[in-house]
Coordinates of C-alpha atoms in Angstrom, one line a residue:
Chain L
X3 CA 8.6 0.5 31.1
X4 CA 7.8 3.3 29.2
X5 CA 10.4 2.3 26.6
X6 CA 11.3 5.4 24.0
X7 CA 9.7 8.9 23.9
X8 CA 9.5 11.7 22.0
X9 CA 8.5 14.9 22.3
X10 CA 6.6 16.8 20.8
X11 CA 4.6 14.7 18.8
X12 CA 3.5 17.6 16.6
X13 CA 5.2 21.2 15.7
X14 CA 5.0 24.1 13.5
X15 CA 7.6 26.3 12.9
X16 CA 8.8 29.4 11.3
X17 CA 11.5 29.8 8.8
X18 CA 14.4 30.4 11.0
X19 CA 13.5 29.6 13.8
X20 CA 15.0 27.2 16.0
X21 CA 13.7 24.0 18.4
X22 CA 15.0 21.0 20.2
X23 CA 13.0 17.6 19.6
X24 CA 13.2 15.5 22.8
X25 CA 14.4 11.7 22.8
X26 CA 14.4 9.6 26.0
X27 CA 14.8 6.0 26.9
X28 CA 14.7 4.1 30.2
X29 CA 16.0 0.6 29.1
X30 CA 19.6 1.5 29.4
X31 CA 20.7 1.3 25.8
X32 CA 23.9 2.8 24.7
X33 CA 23.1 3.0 21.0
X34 CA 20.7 6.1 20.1
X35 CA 19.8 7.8 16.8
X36 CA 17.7 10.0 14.8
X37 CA 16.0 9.0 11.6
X38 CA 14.0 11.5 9.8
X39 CA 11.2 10.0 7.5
X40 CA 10.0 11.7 3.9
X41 CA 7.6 9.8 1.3
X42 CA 9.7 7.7 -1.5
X43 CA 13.2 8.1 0.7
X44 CA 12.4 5.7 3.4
X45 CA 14.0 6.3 6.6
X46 CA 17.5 8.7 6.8
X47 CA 19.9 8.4 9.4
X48 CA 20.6 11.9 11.0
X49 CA 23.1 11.8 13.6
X50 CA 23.6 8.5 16.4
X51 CA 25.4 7.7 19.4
X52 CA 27.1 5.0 21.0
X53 CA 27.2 6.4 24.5
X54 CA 27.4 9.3 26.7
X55 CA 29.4 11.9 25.5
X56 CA 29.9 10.1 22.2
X57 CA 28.0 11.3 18.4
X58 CA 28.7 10.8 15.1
X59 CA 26.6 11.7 11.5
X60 CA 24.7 9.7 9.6
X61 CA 23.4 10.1 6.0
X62 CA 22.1 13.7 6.3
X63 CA 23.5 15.8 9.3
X64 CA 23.4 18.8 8.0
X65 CA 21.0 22.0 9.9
X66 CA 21.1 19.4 12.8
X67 CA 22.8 19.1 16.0
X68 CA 23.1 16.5 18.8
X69 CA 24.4 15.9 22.2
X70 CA 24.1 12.8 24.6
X71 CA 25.0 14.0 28.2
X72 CA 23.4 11.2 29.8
X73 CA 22.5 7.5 28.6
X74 CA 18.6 8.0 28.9
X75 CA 18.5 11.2 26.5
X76 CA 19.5 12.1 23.0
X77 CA 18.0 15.5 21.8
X78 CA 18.1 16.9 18.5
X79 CA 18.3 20.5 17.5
X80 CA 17.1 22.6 15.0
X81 CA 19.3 25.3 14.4
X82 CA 17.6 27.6 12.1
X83 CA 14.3 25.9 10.1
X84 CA 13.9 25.0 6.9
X85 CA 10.8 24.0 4.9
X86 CA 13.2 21.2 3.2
X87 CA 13.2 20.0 7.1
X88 CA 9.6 19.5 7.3
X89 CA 9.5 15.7 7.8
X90 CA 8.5 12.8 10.5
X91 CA 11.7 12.6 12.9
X92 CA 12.0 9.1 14.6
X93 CA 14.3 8.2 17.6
X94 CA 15.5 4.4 18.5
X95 CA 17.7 2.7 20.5
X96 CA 19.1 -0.5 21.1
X97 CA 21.6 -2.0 23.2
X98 CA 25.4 -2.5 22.0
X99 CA 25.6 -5.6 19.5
X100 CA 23.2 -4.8 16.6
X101 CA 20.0 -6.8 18.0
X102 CA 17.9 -4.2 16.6
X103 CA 15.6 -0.8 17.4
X104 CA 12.8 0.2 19.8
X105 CA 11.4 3.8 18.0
X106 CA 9.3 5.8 19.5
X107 CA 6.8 6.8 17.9
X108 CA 7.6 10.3 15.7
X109 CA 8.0 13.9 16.0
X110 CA 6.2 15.8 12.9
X111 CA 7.4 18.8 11.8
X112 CA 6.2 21.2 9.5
X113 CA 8.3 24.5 8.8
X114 CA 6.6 27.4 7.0
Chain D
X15 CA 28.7 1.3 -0.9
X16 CA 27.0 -0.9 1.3
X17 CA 23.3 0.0 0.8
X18 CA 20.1 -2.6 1.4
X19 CA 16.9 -2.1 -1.8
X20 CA 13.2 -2.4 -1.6
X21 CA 12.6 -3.0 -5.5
X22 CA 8.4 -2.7 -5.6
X23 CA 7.1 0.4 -4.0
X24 CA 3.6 -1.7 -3.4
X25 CA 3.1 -5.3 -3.1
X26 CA -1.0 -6.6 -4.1
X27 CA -2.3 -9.5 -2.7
X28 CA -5.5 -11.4 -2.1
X29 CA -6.3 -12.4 1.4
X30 CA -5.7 -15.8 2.5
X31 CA -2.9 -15.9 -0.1
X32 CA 0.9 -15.8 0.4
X33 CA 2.8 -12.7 0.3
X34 CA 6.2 -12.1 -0.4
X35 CA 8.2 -8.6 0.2
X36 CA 11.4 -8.6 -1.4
X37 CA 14.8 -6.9 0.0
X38 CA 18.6 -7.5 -1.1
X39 CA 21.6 -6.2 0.5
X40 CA 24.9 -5.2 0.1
X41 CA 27.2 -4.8 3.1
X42 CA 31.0 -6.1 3.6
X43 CA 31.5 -8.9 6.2
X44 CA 28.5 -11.1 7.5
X45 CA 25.5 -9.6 7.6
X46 CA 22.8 -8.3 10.2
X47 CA 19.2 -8.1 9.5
X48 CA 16.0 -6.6 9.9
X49 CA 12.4 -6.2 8.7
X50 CA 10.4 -3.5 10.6
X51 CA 6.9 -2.9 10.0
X52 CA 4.9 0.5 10.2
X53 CA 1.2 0.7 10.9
X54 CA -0.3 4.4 9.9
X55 CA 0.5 7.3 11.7
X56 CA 2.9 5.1 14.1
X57 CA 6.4 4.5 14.8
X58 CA 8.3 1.4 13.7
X59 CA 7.8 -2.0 15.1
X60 CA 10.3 -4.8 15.1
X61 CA 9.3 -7.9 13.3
X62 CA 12.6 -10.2 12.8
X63 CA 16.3 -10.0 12.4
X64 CA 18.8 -12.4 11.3
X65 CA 22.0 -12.5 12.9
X66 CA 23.4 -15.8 12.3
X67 CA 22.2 -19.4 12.5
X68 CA 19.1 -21.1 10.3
X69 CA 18.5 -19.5 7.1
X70 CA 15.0 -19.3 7.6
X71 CA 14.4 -16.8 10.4
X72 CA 10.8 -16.8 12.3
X73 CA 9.0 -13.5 14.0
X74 CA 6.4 -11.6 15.0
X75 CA 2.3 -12.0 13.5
X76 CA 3.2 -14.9 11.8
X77 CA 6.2 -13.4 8.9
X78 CA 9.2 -15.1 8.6
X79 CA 11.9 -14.2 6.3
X80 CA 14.7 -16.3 4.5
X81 CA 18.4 -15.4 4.5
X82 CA 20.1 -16.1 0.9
X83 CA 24.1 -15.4 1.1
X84 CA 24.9 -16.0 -2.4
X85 CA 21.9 -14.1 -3.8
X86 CA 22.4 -11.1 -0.8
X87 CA 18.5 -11.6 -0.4
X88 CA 16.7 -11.4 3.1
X89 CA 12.6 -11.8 2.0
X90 CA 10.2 -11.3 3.8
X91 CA 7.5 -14.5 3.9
X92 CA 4.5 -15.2 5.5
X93 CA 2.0 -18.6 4.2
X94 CA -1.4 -16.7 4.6
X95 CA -2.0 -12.9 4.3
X96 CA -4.8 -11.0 6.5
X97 CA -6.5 -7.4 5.9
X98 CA -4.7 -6.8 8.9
X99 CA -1.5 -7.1 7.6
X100 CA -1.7 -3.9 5.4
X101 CA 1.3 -1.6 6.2
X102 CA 4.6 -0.5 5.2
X103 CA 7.3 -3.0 5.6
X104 CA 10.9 -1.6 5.8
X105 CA 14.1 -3.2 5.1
X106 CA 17.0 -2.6 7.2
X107 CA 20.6 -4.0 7.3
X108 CA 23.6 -2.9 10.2
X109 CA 26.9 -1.1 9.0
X110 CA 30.2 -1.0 10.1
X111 CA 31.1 -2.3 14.0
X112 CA 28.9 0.6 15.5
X113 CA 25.7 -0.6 15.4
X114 CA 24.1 1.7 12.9
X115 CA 21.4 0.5 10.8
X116 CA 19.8 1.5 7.5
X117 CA 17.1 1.2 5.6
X118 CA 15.5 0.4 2.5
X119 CA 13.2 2.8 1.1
X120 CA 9.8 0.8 2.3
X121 CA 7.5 -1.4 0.6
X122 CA 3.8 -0.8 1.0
X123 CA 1.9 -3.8 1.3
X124 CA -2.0 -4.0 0.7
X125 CA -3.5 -7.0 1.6
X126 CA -7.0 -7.1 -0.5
X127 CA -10.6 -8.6 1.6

């Protein structure tokens, strides 16, 4: 049960340039989101979804995008980089009913 | 706003000692909660959650945590601190009916040999 997983677990990019941070989960949870993770702000929801074919926003959307096609993966994309993005991106889900997270275990990005 | 607060950036304490990490909340309705704990350069690990039931809510390494309704508190206990249990210790509280969570801003803790 390999639980959640991210990938990549590291990444560099350019100014502009664009990149989609893998999420997948094989316990069958609805409930996905992205957190992103700066020192002093704790962690900031991104975007979540409650099932396939189903996203919202969180506290800081913006220069993201999301999609959830099927239950097991919830991808986030870059569009076009920002340094103000470089952070530690976290995925987590959990079933329906608030009974808490499983993260994986972090994406960081650093934009030049 | 509902919103959940961390007040100390860094908790101090002697090993062997009792620690205490403080969160209080503020959400409308009844309450779900959460302490996760983060160990360097890793992701987050569940420790607890209260959901409804006892006050005093028991989980993982040995931390418990106490539910206060009329003081919104939800700290984080445990009797006897180790070296081990150095790390940063985040908040968290559910919003609205879809199941989304936040999150205080972290308390480090530093548990001192």
């Amino acid at each position: 049960n390999a639980g959640v997983t991210q990938t990549p677990k590291f990444q560099v990019l350019k100014t502009g340039q664009s990149m989609t941070l893998q999420c997948a989960q094989d316990m069958n949870h609805e409930y996905m989101s992205w957190y992103r993770q700066d020192p002093g702000m704790g962690l900031r929801l991104i975007h979540y979804s409650v099932g396939a074919g189903i996203t919202d926003q969180g506290e800081v959307p913006n220069g993201y995008n999301v999609s959830r096609s099927t239950t097991e993966d919830f991808p986030l994309r870059l569009l076009s980089a920002a340094p103000s993005q470089t952070s530690v991106y976290f995925c987590a889900s959990s079933p329906l009913g608030g009974v808490g997270y499983t993260f994986g275990s972090g994406t960081r990005l650093t934009v030049v | 706003a509902q919103s959940v607060a961390q007040p100390e950036d860094q908790v101090n304490v002697a090993e062997g000692n009792p620690l205490t990490v403080k969160c209080t909340y503020s959400v409308s309705g009844n309450p779900y909660l959460f302490w996760y704990v983060q160990y360097p350069n890793r992701g987050l690990q569940f420790l607890l959650k209260y959901i409804t039931g006892d006050n005093l809510v028991k989980g993982s390494y040995g931390f418990e945590a106490e539910f206060n309704k009329s003081q919104t508190s939800f700290h984080l206990k445990k009797p006897s601190a180790l070296v081990s249990d150095s790390a940063l210790y985040f908040c968290a509280v559910r919003v609205g009916r879809d199941d989304k969570i936040i999150f205080g801003k972290g308390t480090r803790l530093h548990i001192l040999p």
